[in-house]
Amino acid sequence: MVRAVVGLIATLGLLFFIPANANADPKGKKIAFLVTSPTHPFIATLSKTFIAKANSYGMEVNTVSQHFDAALQAQQVDDAIARKFDMLAIIAGSEQAIVPALIRAKQAGVPVVLVNSPPRDGSEDLYLSFVGEDHVELGRITGVSVLNALKEGGRDGGKIAAITGSLQEGVGPRRLTGFREAIKVNPKAQIVAVEDAKWQTDLSERIAGQLFARYAAEGGLDVIYGMADNQAAAIVQSAKAAGIPLGIEKGKLIVVGSNCLKQGITGIKAGEQYSTGTQIPTRTGLKAAEMIADYFDGKMLPKNEILPVETITKANVAQWEEACSY
Amino acid sequence: MTLRHHLSGPHGRPFAVLLACTILLAVVDGGQGRFLSAATAYSSLQTFATISLVTLGLGLTMMIREFDLSVVGMYGMAGCIAVLTGTQHPWFGLWLALGIGAAAGVIQGIIILRLHLSSVGVTLGGLLIFVGIAFVLTESRALPYDNLSVALALNERIAGVFSIRSIVALVFFVGAAAIFAWTRLGSEIIAIGGDRRAAITAGVKVDPLVIGIFAFSGLCAALSGVLLSYSLASASPAGLSDVIAPAAAGAILGGVSLGGGSGRPLGIAAGALTLAVLRSGLNAVGAPPFVNDITMATVLLTVAVLDGPYLARRLILVRQRFHAATNA
């Protein structure tokens, strides 16, 4: 009897992950696309690519958005469930606050694909698949890049500051974890300041100026990590305004970024930014649409579709210029 | 008095705007059942639950010609306090946050009165302090609330369109409306906002009322923040929702003037419900996200212009001239 019950539960559990629309067609399927911060260039490009690709499969995409308003996004999930969409694709604004809404989606039998923003650990049974980068790894390769830059510049260590995206949850803390792990390898490289600039360009510029003033008496900073390239570009501007030379040589400030934005590519080509990391919105948008189409074609999706990350420096910038210029 | 007179009067206008928005959305829907459905009604009431209690507290402070900016900070801080202390005992977290919300309101009210300070300055200070405390308490991180049964229960549908959160909000409005209708408090609050010196002369105990209203505002913001945090199983020192703009807009749509001395709780409820219906209704009919903001801004601007004293005087003058001309 117990075996029968366990077997039944296991079967029901598996049914959730097996495509409900086996041998069906993506054509005509209705997708609710719930977007956070739609005006950010990265998200705007991701959304545009996703919608175009999904439409090319004959899927109908209905987009709703909000600006890091967790309550509104939870409400939008509930509305989408009530409107009986075939699939929810969500760029979550809050990995914590989306959980009850994901539970309701699961209870209603509506499959969810999480895009770009990583899910909360332990919530794996609430969504079909996640597509995006491993942000710990993205932070780690940036840390390695910093150590390489210090070595190339003939420095055995240095004072490092990080001007980050929002550190409350999600991408920011993950990248910082990876960054710290990588920097630990060199005991003479010290992270002396971590400042939360919430991904904002203007705030990053202001914080950079304050950091320059704070560390001027101690010989200045060796490296600043702008967690996204818009922040790295702001740091470059602030350094120029403060008369601080940029570059890898001793006495100059090394700036590294991430997210592979156009500003980052420009900065690398100009020798003002040492590196960035590949997080490409067109790639994520295309992959998300392809995976949803695959699901409706009856294919089994991986739980996590982790997109590869790579460091971009002057050596390989030409290879990534087109993909990162949007 | 006809229905038209009721709806065009100052107390009826919020309901007229709500009715107009509802009819407009029903027309846009074209009988497809996307707007006039239980799902959209539930969605509207959920949005109402998120913003309305803060709107009520803020609206009351506006009625006495003050403004409580600290509701934004209290909204976030109360959620953090409740999530930190209420995982095992949700009621304890709730009562603790409510107590702190009310006490903070009392302190701000006393400072405003005793030091003869502007409420905007004092409550701006309160806002910054509450946000700062929330960041310290949470170590600048969003917190998970592991009592998911509470989170799901708070948003579970009751009678198809309600939830515990929306019922709590509605009960508060009914209570406030009853107090306004059956006690002198309502008229005294309006009197304070209309002319504070005259209210004192008339024997209204202004100071306790002002302090009480700030306490009530703090309590409403705390209650709203706690219910939202519990229902989203999360708390964030930065707050989980944009609340001040919708709350101020809801109060103005509800017939409350920034100049004080006007407004009713049920009007504020209608104002908050108008915003909620617009948000959920436009989403239901598939309007692009930017249409939502433009529509809400248009409705707010229209009401603000119609409520403007200059326009009102001009309209009266035009009407008088029209009557004089037709009588001649």
XYZ file of C-alpha atoms in Angstrom:
654
model
C 0.000 0.000 0.000
C 2.789 2.370 1.052
C 4.695 1.516 -2.132
C 1.604 2.237 -4.189
C 1.147 5.663 -2.550
C 4.843 6.525 -2.961
C 4.665 5.397 -6.587
C 1.590 7.518 -7.187
C 3.231 10.601 -5.641
C 6.398 10.050 -7.691
C 4.342 9.675 -10.869
C 2.386 12.852 -10.138
C 5.646 14.652 -9.381
C 7.179 13.518 -12.653
C 4.076 14.582 -14.553
C 4.805 18.160 -13.586
C 8.127 18.053 -15.356
C 7.058 16.066 -18.380
C 5.757 18.436 -21.057
C 1.997 18.571 -20.795
C 1.778 19.410 -24.471
C 3.763 16.469 -25.800
C 3.523 16.367 -29.602
C 1.729 19.723 -29.546
C 2.896 22.745 -31.506
C 4.109 26.128 -30.202
C 1.948 27.826 -32.823
C -0.940 29.709 -31.238
C 0.320 29.290 -27.669
C -0.187 32.286 -25.406
C 2.840 33.360 -23.374
C 2.706 35.907 -20.553
C 6.090 37.630 -20.369
C 6.599 39.353 -17.017
C 9.475 41.793 -17.173
C 11.339 43.728 -14.489
C 12.852 47.117 -15.328
C 11.821 47.182 -19.022
C 13.656 50.407 -19.850
C 17.116 49.103 -18.920
C 18.978 48.575 -22.211
C 19.883 44.988 -21.296
C 16.301 44.030 -20.432
C 14.845 45.983 -23.368
C 17.078 44.094 -25.811
C 16.372 40.759 -24.140
C 12.601 41.411 -24.317
C 12.675 42.527 -27.935
C 14.656 39.448 -28.977
C 12.466 37.089 -26.975
C 9.229 38.473 -28.400
C 10.499 38.418 -31.991
C 11.735 34.839 -31.697
C 8.578 33.635 -29.925
C 6.445 35.297 -32.608
C 8.490 33.553 -35.288
C 7.358 30.245 -33.771
C 3.748 31.444 -33.981
C 3.459 32.078 -30.243
C 1.550 35.097 -28.971
C 3.412 37.086 -26.295
C 1.654 39.412 -23.873
C 4.158 41.571 -21.971
C 3.589 43.195 -18.588
C 6.268 45.023 -16.657
C 7.202 46.813 -13.458
C 10.245 48.510 -11.943
C 11.395 46.270 -9.076
C 7.875 46.316 -7.585
C 7.607 42.838 -6.074
C 3.968 43.274 -5.067
C 2.954 44.300 -8.562
C 4.854 41.429 -10.159
C 3.183 38.894 -7.848
C -0.155 40.418 -8.821
C 0.760 40.162 -12.495
C 1.522 36.454 -12.053
C -1.894 35.938 -10.440
C -3.567 37.847 -13.280
C -1.735 35.750 -15.866
C -2.815 32.550 -14.133
C -6.428 33.754 -14.135
C -6.210 34.630 -17.834
C -5.147 31.054 -18.551
C -1.905 31.641 -20.408
C -0.164 28.518 -21.664
C 3.192 29.546 -20.165
C 4.681 32.253 -17.961
C 8.159 33.583 -18.777
C 9.357 35.651 -15.828
C 12.287 37.988 -15.282
C 11.811 38.110 -11.523
C 12.347 41.379 -9.684
C 12.729 39.605 -6.350
C 13.808 35.989 -6.016
C 12.209 35.806 -2.562
C 8.904 37.573 -3.186
C 8.099 35.659 -6.364
C 7.962 32.337 -4.480
C 4.285 32.436 -3.310
C 3.205 33.423 -6.826
C 5.215 30.500 -8.262
C 3.455 28.177 -5.826
C 0.076 29.460 -7.064
C 1.186 28.978 -10.677
C 2.212 25.409 -9.916
C -1.083 24.745 -8.142
C -2.912 26.089 -11.203
C -0.807 23.880 -13.501
C 0.720 26.798 -15.417
C 4.358 26.105 -16.362
C 6.937 28.805 -15.638
C 10.286 29.528 -17.270
C 12.501 31.894 -15.282
C 14.659 34.137 -17.438
C 17.922 35.884 -16.531
C 17.237 36.494 -12.816
C 18.256 33.425 -10.839
C 15.657 31.665 -8.673
C 15.808 31.300 -4.921
C 17.716 28.225 -3.795
C 15.299 25.472 -2.815
C 12.524 26.600 -5.141
C 13.503 24.219 -7.961
C 10.226 22.314 -7.934
C 8.229 25.493 -8.582
C 9.417 26.227 -12.109
C 10.030 24.315 -15.294
C 13.381 25.743 -16.245
C 15.780 28.630 -15.680
C 17.740 30.201 -18.511
C 20.548 32.653 -17.841
C 24.111 32.949 -16.646
C 25.724 31.608 -13.491
C 26.334 34.901 -11.734
C 28.737 33.453 -9.173
C 30.867 32.333 -12.108
C 30.513 35.722 -13.774
C 31.828 37.333 -10.567
C 34.606 34.763 -10.364
C 35.928 35.389 -13.891
C 35.904 39.119 -13.151
C 38.011 38.491 -10.036
C 40.460 36.414 -12.091
C 40.563 39.237 -14.629
C 41.474 41.708 -11.867
C 44.349 39.485 -10.699
C 45.565 39.163 -14.294
C 45.469 42.934 -14.756
C 47.440 43.503 -11.538
C 50.042 40.949 -12.638
C 50.310 42.394 -16.144
C 50.827 45.836 -14.616
C 53.703 44.544 -12.456
C 51.773 44.805 -9.178
C 51.882 41.954 -6.686
C 48.591 43.033 -5.104
C 46.524 46.117 -4.497
C 43.536 47.838 -2.981
C 40.292 46.863 -4.711
C 36.846 48.473 -4.439
C 33.574 47.110 -5.802
C 30.701 49.351 -6.871
C 27.877 46.893 -7.195
C 24.366 46.314 -8.383
C 21.656 45.906 -5.754
C 23.031 43.741 -2.955
C 19.720 42.948 -1.322
C 19.223 39.740 -3.288
C 19.617 38.098 -6.663
C 22.410 38.848 -9.121
C 24.465 41.329 -7.064
C 25.280 39.173 -4.026
C 25.998 36.161 -6.254
C 28.515 38.046 -8.384
C 30.149 39.509 -5.288
C 30.525 36.024 -3.786
C 32.306 34.770 -6.898
C 34.449 37.903 -7.071
C 35.560 37.542 -3.435
C 36.389 33.865 -3.939
C 38.635 34.650 -6.909
C 40.425 37.553 -5.190
C 41.180 35.393 -2.116
C 43.773 33.534 -4.196
C 46.140 36.514 -3.866
C 46.472 37.560 -0.193
C 48.062 40.846 -1.221
C 44.982 41.822 -3.190
C 42.494 43.257 -0.707
C 38.865 44.237 -1.232
C 38.796 47.407 0.856
C 35.336 48.736 -0.040
C 32.032 47.358 -1.312
C 29.431 49.999 -2.180
C 25.868 49.266 -3.334
C 25.016 51.521 -6.288
C 21.880 49.551 -7.243
C 23.010 49.265 -10.884
C 22.607 53.036 -11.251
C 25.009 54.981 -13.439
C 24.742 58.327 -11.650
C 25.050 56.781 -8.191
C 28.100 54.778 -9.329
C 29.801 57.963 -10.539
C 29.097 59.702 -7.239
C 30.335 56.764 -5.148
C 33.498 56.480 -7.250
C 34.258 60.146 -6.556
C 33.800 59.570 -2.827
C 36.085 56.519 -2.930
C 38.819 58.485 -4.706
C 38.666 61.116 -1.978
C 38.587 58.523 0.814
C 41.659 56.587 -0.396
C 43.700 59.501 -1.772
C 45.693 59.813 1.453
C 46.541 56.086 1.354
C 47.972 56.174 -2.150
C 44.705 55.668 -3.974
C 42.893 52.576 -5.190
C 44.402 50.082 -7.607
C 41.198 48.573 -8.975
C 37.482 49.339 -9.091
C 34.980 46.694 -10.166
C 31.817 48.209 -11.658
C 29.361 45.351 -11.553
C 27.813 46.352 -14.886
C 29.431 48.217 -17.748
C 27.228 51.290 -17.323
C 28.702 51.490 -13.795
C 32.243 50.877 -15.058
C 31.767 53.696 -17.588
C 30.589 55.962 -14.753
C 33.721 55.074 -12.751
C 35.883 55.939 -15.777
C 34.162 59.317 -16.077
C 34.580 59.988 -12.378
C 38.302 59.071 -12.535
C 38.814 61.423 -15.470
C 37.061 64.209 -13.575
C 39.303 63.572 -10.555
C 42.430 63.527 -12.729
C 43.202 59.881 -11.967
C 45.043 58.109 -14.820
C 43.492 54.898 -16.165
C 45.391 51.783 -17.198
C 47.149 48.715 -15.824
C 50.524 50.274 -15.112
C 51.555 51.102 -11.543
C 49.987 54.334 -10.294
C 47.034 53.996 -12.639
C 43.497 52.860 -11.884
C 42.302 49.547 -13.333
C 38.561 49.477 -14.094
C 36.739 46.223 -14.794
C 33.059 45.719 -15.611
C 30.536 43.076 -16.568
C 27.338 42.602 -18.632
C 28.973 43.313 -21.972
C 27.282 46.635 -22.693
C 28.285 48.965 -25.511
C 30.001 51.325 -23.030
C 32.188 48.447 -21.851
C 33.292 47.574 -25.376
C 34.073 51.238 -26.088
C 36.018 51.521 -22.818
C 38.079 48.393 -23.545
C 38.917 49.580 -27.063
C 39.969 52.964 -25.654
C 42.159 51.318 -23.007
C 40.115 52.867 -20.184
C 38.477 49.628 -19.052
C 40.425 46.390 -18.704
C 37.676 43.810 -19.112
C 33.991 42.907 -19.106
C 32.096 39.602 -18.973
C 29.701 38.033 -21.416
C 26.089 38.396 -20.399
C 24.394 38.882 -23.733
C 20.694 39.789 -23.809
C 20.057 38.628 -27.375
C 21.475 35.202 -26.517
C 19.277 34.899 -23.405
C 16.142 36.107 -25.205
C 16.626 33.709 -28.123
C 17.384 30.765 -25.855
C 14.328 31.397 -23.670
C 12.026 31.500 -26.714
C 13.634 28.373 -28.185
C 13.221 26.475 -24.925
C 9.551 27.411 -24.651
C 8.985 26.308 -28.249
C 10.802 23.056 -27.466
C 8.519 22.514 -24.492
C 5.436 22.867 -26.654
C 7.059 20.557 -29.194
C 7.129 17.928 -26.495
C 10.831 18.048 -25.675
C 12.164 17.705 -22.148
C 13.772 20.889 -20.860
C 16.833 20.996 -18.594
C 16.144 22.383 -15.124
C 18.897 24.958 -15.592
C 20.098 26.207 -18.956
C 23.263 27.959 -17.857
C 24.725 30.105 -20.607
C 28.533 30.162 -20.893
C 30.435 33.168 -19.589
C 33.688 34.530 -20.920
C 36.010 37.417 -20.122
C 36.336 40.087 -22.790
C 39.585 42.064 -22.901
C 41.377 44.015 -25.597
C 42.686 40.683 -26.920
C 39.259 39.343 -27.931
C 37.041 42.435 -27.994
C 36.586 42.298 -31.774
C 34.969 38.885 -31.446
C 32.289 40.213 -29.076
C 31.812 43.756 -30.333
C 28.729 43.070 -32.413
C 26.971 40.908 -29.816
C 27.633 43.446 -27.067
C 26.667 46.581 -29.007
C 22.934 47.088 -28.574
C -31.473 65.272 -4.540
C -30.907 63.280 -7.716
C -28.151 60.752 -8.288
C -26.589 63.259 -10.689
C -26.422 65.853 -7.915
C -24.837 63.333 -5.557
C -22.222 62.310 -8.104
C -21.317 65.861 -9.100
C -20.987 67.046 -5.485
C -17.603 67.081 -3.729
C -18.314 63.868 -1.818
C -19.822 62.087 -4.793
C -17.100 62.916 -7.298
C -14.722 60.064 -6.307
C -17.532 57.584 -6.922
C -18.386 59.283 -10.233
C -14.747 58.936 -11.344
C -14.710 55.286 -10.251
C -17.940 54.646 -12.149
C -16.648 56.441 -15.246
C -13.399 54.445 -15.259
C -15.306 51.186 -14.789
C -17.682 51.969 -17.668
C -14.791 53.065 -19.888
C -12.886 49.822 -19.277
C -16.043 47.766 -19.855
C -16.519 49.544 -23.203
C -12.854 48.975 -24.159
C -13.267 45.293 -23.281
C -16.178 45.122 -25.718
C -18.009 42.334 -23.917
C -15.121 39.868 -24.163
C -15.298 39.144 -20.444
C -11.721 40.120 -19.726
C -12.576 43.106 -17.539
C -15.992 42.286 -16.086
C -14.842 39.047 -14.479
C -14.258 37.671 -11.007
C -10.535 37.405 -11.788
C -10.227 41.124 -12.526
C -12.359 42.001 -9.499
C -10.047 39.889 -7.313
C -6.991 41.472 -8.913
C -8.384 44.986 -8.353
C -9.117 44.240 -4.708
C -5.613 42.825 -4.226
C -4.117 46.042 -5.577
C -6.557 47.956 -3.390
C -5.302 45.974 -0.382
C -1.702 46.911 -1.196
C -2.220 50.672 -1.434
C -5.461 51.581 0.310
C -4.475 51.496 3.990
C -1.511 53.778 3.349
C -3.860 55.982 1.300
C -6.270 56.163 4.236
C -3.590 57.173 6.734
C -1.996 59.639 4.364
C -5.408 61.009 3.360
C -6.317 61.696 6.984
C -3.094 63.629 7.537
C -3.841 65.608 4.361
C -7.330 66.377 5.700
C -5.748 68.183 8.661
C -3.424 70.037 6.271
C -0.365 67.939 7.100
C 1.500 65.309 5.098
C 2.999 62.057 6.389
C 5.957 61.151 4.179
C 7.196 58.614 6.723
C 4.591 56.059 5.599
C 7.063 54.920 2.916
C 9.738 54.072 5.470
C 7.269 52.576 7.941
C 5.775 50.392 5.182
C 9.157 48.754 4.564
C 10.422 48.724 8.140
C 7.268 47.163 9.584
C 7.482 44.353 7.032
C 11.091 43.682 8.010
C 10.273 43.683 11.746
C 7.358 41.293 11.249
C 9.364 38.905 9.051
C 12.295 38.925 11.499
C 10.137 38.241 14.542
C 7.063 36.503 13.185
C 8.168 33.305 11.474
C 7.078 31.081 14.356
C 4.458 33.450 15.741
C 2.998 35.609 12.963
C 0.660 37.416 15.363
C 3.599 38.496 17.513
C 5.380 39.960 14.492
C 2.197 41.728 13.452
C 1.448 43.270 16.863
C 5.063 44.315 17.387
C 5.141 46.087 14.024
C 1.765 47.734 14.648
C 2.919 48.956 18.049
C 6.075 50.438 16.574
C 4.082 52.020 13.726
C 1.641 53.705 16.096
C 4.388 54.785 18.531
C 6.431 56.308 15.714
C 3.356 58.245 14.602
C 2.796 59.546 18.142
C 6.419 60.683 18.424
C 6.277 62.479 15.082
C 2.973 64.122 15.988
C 4.386 65.381 19.301
C 7.517 66.756 17.602
C 5.417 68.574 14.994
C 3.143 70.146 17.613
C 5.583 70.913 20.424
C 8.302 72.343 18.183
C 5.864 73.963 15.713
C 7.559 72.226 12.805
C 6.381 71.402 9.334
C 5.048 67.871 9.047
C 6.842 67.433 5.710
C 10.239 68.051 7.307
C 9.593 65.928 10.378
C 8.116 62.977 8.497
C 10.878 63.160 5.884
C 13.259 62.681 8.795
C 11.070 59.814 9.984
C 11.170 58.231 6.539
C 14.966 58.294 6.431
C 15.280 56.961 9.976
C 12.861 54.073 9.328
C 14.609 53.125 6.086
C 17.966 53.273 7.873
C 16.708 51.069 10.716
C 15.329 48.584 8.194
C 18.718 48.361 6.470
C 20.449 47.803 9.817
C 17.933 45.160 10.955
C 18.182 43.208 7.711
C 21.918 43.794 7.166
C 20.927 45.382 3.837
C 19.438 42.196 2.454
C 16.016 41.016 1.399
C 14.708 38.497 3.912
C 12.770 35.350 3.170
C 9.721 34.555 5.288
C 9.642 30.811 5.673
C 6.088 30.517 6.972
C 4.648 29.935 3.500
C 1.295 28.747 4.837
C 0.660 32.285 6.124
C 1.764 33.736 2.782
C -0.645 31.563 0.826
C -3.524 31.995 3.288
C -3.388 35.790 3.094
C -3.984 35.781 -0.661
C -6.357 32.840 -0.838
C -9.613 33.727 -2.566
C -12.658 34.203 -0.379
C -16.042 34.290 -2.162
C -14.211 34.479 -5.481
C -13.070 38.077 -5.276
C -11.827 38.789 -1.751
C -8.756 37.787 0.258
C -7.871 38.278 3.921
C -5.757 41.277 2.912
C -8.530 43.007 0.996
C -11.109 42.230 3.710
C -8.843 43.785 6.363
C -8.522 46.928 4.232
C -12.263 47.119 3.637
C -12.994 46.670 7.366
C -10.683 49.588 8.177
C -12.490 51.826 5.685
C -15.923 50.829 6.965
C -14.769 51.543 10.526
C -13.339 54.927 9.574
C -16.497 55.798 7.642
C -18.650 54.839 10.631
C -16.577 57.053 12.930
C -16.942 59.952 10.494
C -20.681 59.396 10.171
C -21.656 58.781 13.784
C -19.190 60.733 15.905
C -17.905 64.304 16.023
C -14.396 63.181 15.132
C -15.012 63.475 11.414
C -16.262 67.035 11.508
C -13.492 67.990 13.956
C -10.825 66.595 11.615
C -12.302 68.572 8.722
C -12.478 71.661 10.947
C -8.783 71.355 11.883
C -7.840 71.157 8.218
C -10.148 74.018 7.232
C -9.045 76.524 9.885
C -7.014 75.301 12.860
C -7.430 78.478 14.919
C -11.174 78.468 14.421
C -11.259 74.813 15.414
C -9.401 75.621 18.667
C -11.799 78.490 19.346
C -14.712 76.141 18.765
C -13.357 73.840 21.466
C -11.859 71.115 19.306
C -8.993 69.345 21.090
C -6.573 69.819 18.223
C -3.346 68.435 19.679
C -4.614 64.971 20.696
C -6.395 64.662 17.366
C -3.306 65.575 15.330
C -1.166 63.145 17.330
C -3.859 60.485 17.007
C -4.043 60.905 13.244
C -0.272 60.537 12.850
C -0.435 57.446 15.081
C -3.239 56.034 12.923
C -1.253 56.807 9.762
C 1.789 54.982 11.167
C -0.393 52.064 12.194
C -2.023 51.820 8.748
C 1.361 51.902 6.996
C 2.727 49.252 9.369
C -0.324 46.994 8.936
C -0.155 47.313 5.173
C 3.583 46.609 5.140
C 3.251 43.549 7.373
C 0.396 42.036 5.373
C 2.293 42.592 2.127
C 5.532 41.128 3.475
C 3.748 38.088 4.897
C 1.831 37.559 1.662
C 4.990 37.797 -0.489
C 6.974 35.674 1.998
C 9.669 38.315 1.886
C 10.763 41.629 3.339
C 13.017 44.236 1.869
C 14.476 47.303 3.597
C 13.788 49.236 0.414
C 10.131 48.189 0.503
C 8.358 45.701 -1.718
C 6.174 48.140 -3.598
C 6.034 51.730 -4.703
C 3.472 53.138 -2.317
C 3.730 56.895 -1.843
C 2.759 57.963 -5.377
C -0.318 55.711 -5.599
C -1.323 56.636 -2.038
C -1.139 60.386 -2.678
C -2.883 59.949 -6.036
C -5.576 57.809 -4.428
C -6.205 60.398 -1.713
C -6.489 63.216 -4.261
C -8.788 61.113 -6.477
C -10.743 60.420 -3.292
C -11.575 64.077 -2.801
C -8.856 64.999 -0.300
C -7.265 68.362 -0.907
C -3.604 69.134 -0.217
C -4.933 72.356 1.309
C -6.783 70.323 3.963
C -10.355 70.516 5.198
C -11.962 68.160 2.699
C -12.435 64.460 2.120
C -14.167 61.402 3.556
C -12.877 57.841 4.227
C -15.270 56.318 1.710
C -14.123 58.876 -0.866
C -10.519 57.817 -0.200
C -11.598 54.185 -0.644
C -13.163 55.113 -3.986
C -9.971 56.932 -5.006
C -7.757 53.955 -4.139
C -10.203 51.587 -5.838
C -10.150 53.738 -8.986
C -6.380 53.315 -9.227
C -6.688 49.580 -8.546
C -9.440 49.096 -11.148
C -7.443 51.036 -13.730
C -4.283 49.051 -13.087
C -5.947 45.622 -13.139
C -8.485 46.543 -15.818
C -5.925 47.853 -18.294
C -3.812 44.776 -17.696
C -6.860 42.543 -18.255
C -7.742 44.157 -21.592
C -4.139 43.742 -22.726
C -3.115 47.406 -22.791
C 0.650 47.966 -23.150
C 2.401 48.831 -19.838
C 2.909 52.514 -20.710
C -0.849 53.003 -21.300
C -1.393 52.242 -17.616
C 0.774 55.139 -16.449
C -0.605 57.560 -19.030
C -4.221 56.717 -18.195
C -3.709 57.083 -14.462
C -1.884 60.368 -14.948
C -4.683 61.638 -17.211
C -7.396 60.745 -14.711
C -5.445 62.356 -11.867
C -4.771 65.508 -13.853
C -8.418 65.758 -14.889
C -9.608 65.468 -11.302
C -7.001 67.961 -10.079
C -8.065 70.489 -12.724
C -11.769 69.957 -12.063
C -11.189 70.379 -8.326
C -9.178 73.552 -8.793
C -10.839 76.535 -7.062
C -10.176 78.850 -9.998
C -11.924 76.557 -12.459
C -14.801 76.058 -10.026
C -15.291 79.830 -9.694
C -15.165 80.231 -13.495
C -17.764 77.502 -13.965
C -20.082 79.116 -11.401
C -19.662 82.470 -13.153
C -20.407 80.967 -16.567
C -23.471 79.205 -15.151
C -24.735 82.431 -13.553
C -24.297 84.340 -16.808
C -26.056 81.575 -18.702
C -29.016 81.686 -16.288
C -29.104 85.485 -16.425
C -29.117 85.415 -20.215
C -31.850 82.766 -20.451
C -34.005 84.587 -17.848
C -33.639 87.856 -19.729
